[in-house]
mmCIF file of C-alpha atoms in Angstrom:
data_model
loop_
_atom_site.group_PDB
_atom_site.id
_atom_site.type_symbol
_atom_site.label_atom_id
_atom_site.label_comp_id
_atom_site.label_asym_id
_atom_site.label_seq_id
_atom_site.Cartn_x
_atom_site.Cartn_y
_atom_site.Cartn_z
ATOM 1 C CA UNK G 1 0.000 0.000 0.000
ATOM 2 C CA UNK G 2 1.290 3.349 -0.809
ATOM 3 C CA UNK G 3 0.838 6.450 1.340
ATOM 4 C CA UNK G 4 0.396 9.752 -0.350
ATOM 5 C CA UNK G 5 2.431 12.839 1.374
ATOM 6 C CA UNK G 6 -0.620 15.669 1.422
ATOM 7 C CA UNK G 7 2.032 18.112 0.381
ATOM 8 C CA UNK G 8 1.867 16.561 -3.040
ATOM 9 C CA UNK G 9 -2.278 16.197 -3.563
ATOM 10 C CA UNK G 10 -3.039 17.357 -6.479
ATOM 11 C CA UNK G 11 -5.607 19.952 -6.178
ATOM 12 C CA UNK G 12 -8.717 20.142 -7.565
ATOM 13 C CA UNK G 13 -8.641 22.798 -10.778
ATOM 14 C CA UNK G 14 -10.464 26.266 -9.932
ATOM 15 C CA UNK G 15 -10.087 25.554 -6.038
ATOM 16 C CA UNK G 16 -7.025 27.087 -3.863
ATOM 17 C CA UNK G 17 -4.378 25.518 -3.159
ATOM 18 C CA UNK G 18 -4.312 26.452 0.349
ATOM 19 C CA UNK G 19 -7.833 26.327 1.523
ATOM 20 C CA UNK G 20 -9.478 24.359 -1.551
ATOM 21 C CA UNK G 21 -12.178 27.233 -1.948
ATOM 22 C CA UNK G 22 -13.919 27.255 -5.341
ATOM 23 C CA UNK G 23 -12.081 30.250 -7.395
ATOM 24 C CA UNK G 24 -14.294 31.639 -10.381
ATOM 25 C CA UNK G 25 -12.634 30.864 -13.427
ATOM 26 C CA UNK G 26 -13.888 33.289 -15.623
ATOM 27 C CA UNK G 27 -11.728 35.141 -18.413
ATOM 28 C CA UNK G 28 -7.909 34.267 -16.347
ATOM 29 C CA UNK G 29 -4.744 35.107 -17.704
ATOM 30 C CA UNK G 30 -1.283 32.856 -16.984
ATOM 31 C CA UNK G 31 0.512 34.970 -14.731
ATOM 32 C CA UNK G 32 -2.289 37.262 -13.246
ATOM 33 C CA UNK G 33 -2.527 37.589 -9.561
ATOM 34 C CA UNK G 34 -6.231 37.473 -7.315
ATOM 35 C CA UNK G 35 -6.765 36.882 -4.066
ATOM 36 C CA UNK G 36 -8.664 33.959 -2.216
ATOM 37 C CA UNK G 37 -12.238 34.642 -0.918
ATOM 38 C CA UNK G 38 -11.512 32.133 1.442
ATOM 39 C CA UNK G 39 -8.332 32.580 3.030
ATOM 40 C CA UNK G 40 -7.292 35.916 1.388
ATOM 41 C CA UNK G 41 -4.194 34.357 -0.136
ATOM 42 C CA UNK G 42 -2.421 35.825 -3.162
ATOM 43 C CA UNK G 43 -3.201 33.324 -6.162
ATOM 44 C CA UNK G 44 -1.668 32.997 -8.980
ATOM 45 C CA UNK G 45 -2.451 32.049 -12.628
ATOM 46 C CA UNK G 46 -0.641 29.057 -13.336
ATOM 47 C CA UNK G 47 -2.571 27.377 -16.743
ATOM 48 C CA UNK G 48 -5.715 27.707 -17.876
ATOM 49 C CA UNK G 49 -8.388 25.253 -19.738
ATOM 50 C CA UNK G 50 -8.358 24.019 -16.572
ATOM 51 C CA UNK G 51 -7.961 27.169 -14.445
ATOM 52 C CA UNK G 52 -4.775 25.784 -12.186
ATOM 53 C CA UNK G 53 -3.694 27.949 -9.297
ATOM 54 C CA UNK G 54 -0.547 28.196 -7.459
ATOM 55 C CA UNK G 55 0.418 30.826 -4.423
ATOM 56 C CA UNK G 56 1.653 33.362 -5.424
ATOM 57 C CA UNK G 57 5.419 34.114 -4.675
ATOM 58 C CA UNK G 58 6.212 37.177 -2.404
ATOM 59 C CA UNK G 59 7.640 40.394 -3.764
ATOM 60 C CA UNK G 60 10.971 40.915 -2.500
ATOM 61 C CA UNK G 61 11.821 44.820 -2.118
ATOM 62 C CA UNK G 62 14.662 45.862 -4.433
ATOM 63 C CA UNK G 63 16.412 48.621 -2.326
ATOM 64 C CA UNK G 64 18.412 49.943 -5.231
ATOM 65 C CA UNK G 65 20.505 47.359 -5.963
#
């Protein structure tokens, strides 16, 4: 019998990835950020036809450099 690690679930398509809340699909664009109505996460656009989400990475502050 094999046991599957829950970090590597697949997710259900137009649900998040956190909190599996149902994300409208709607007209989505790879690479366009919305938030969660769930658990307010940042959400990314991963692939579409079917809608996959991802979280989005965190904006690191430049500082000039």
């Amino acid at each position: 019998m094999q046991v599957q690690n829950p970090m590597t679930e697949s997710v259900t398509p137009n649900q998040c990835p956190l909190c599996a809340q149902p994300v409208p699909g709607g007209n989505r664009l790879v690479g366009e950020v919305l938030s969660c109505d769930g658990c307010s996460a940042e959400l990314e656009v991963v692939g579409i036809n079917p809608l996959r989400l991802e979280e989005a990475p965190e904006v690191e502050e430049d500082w000039g450099e």
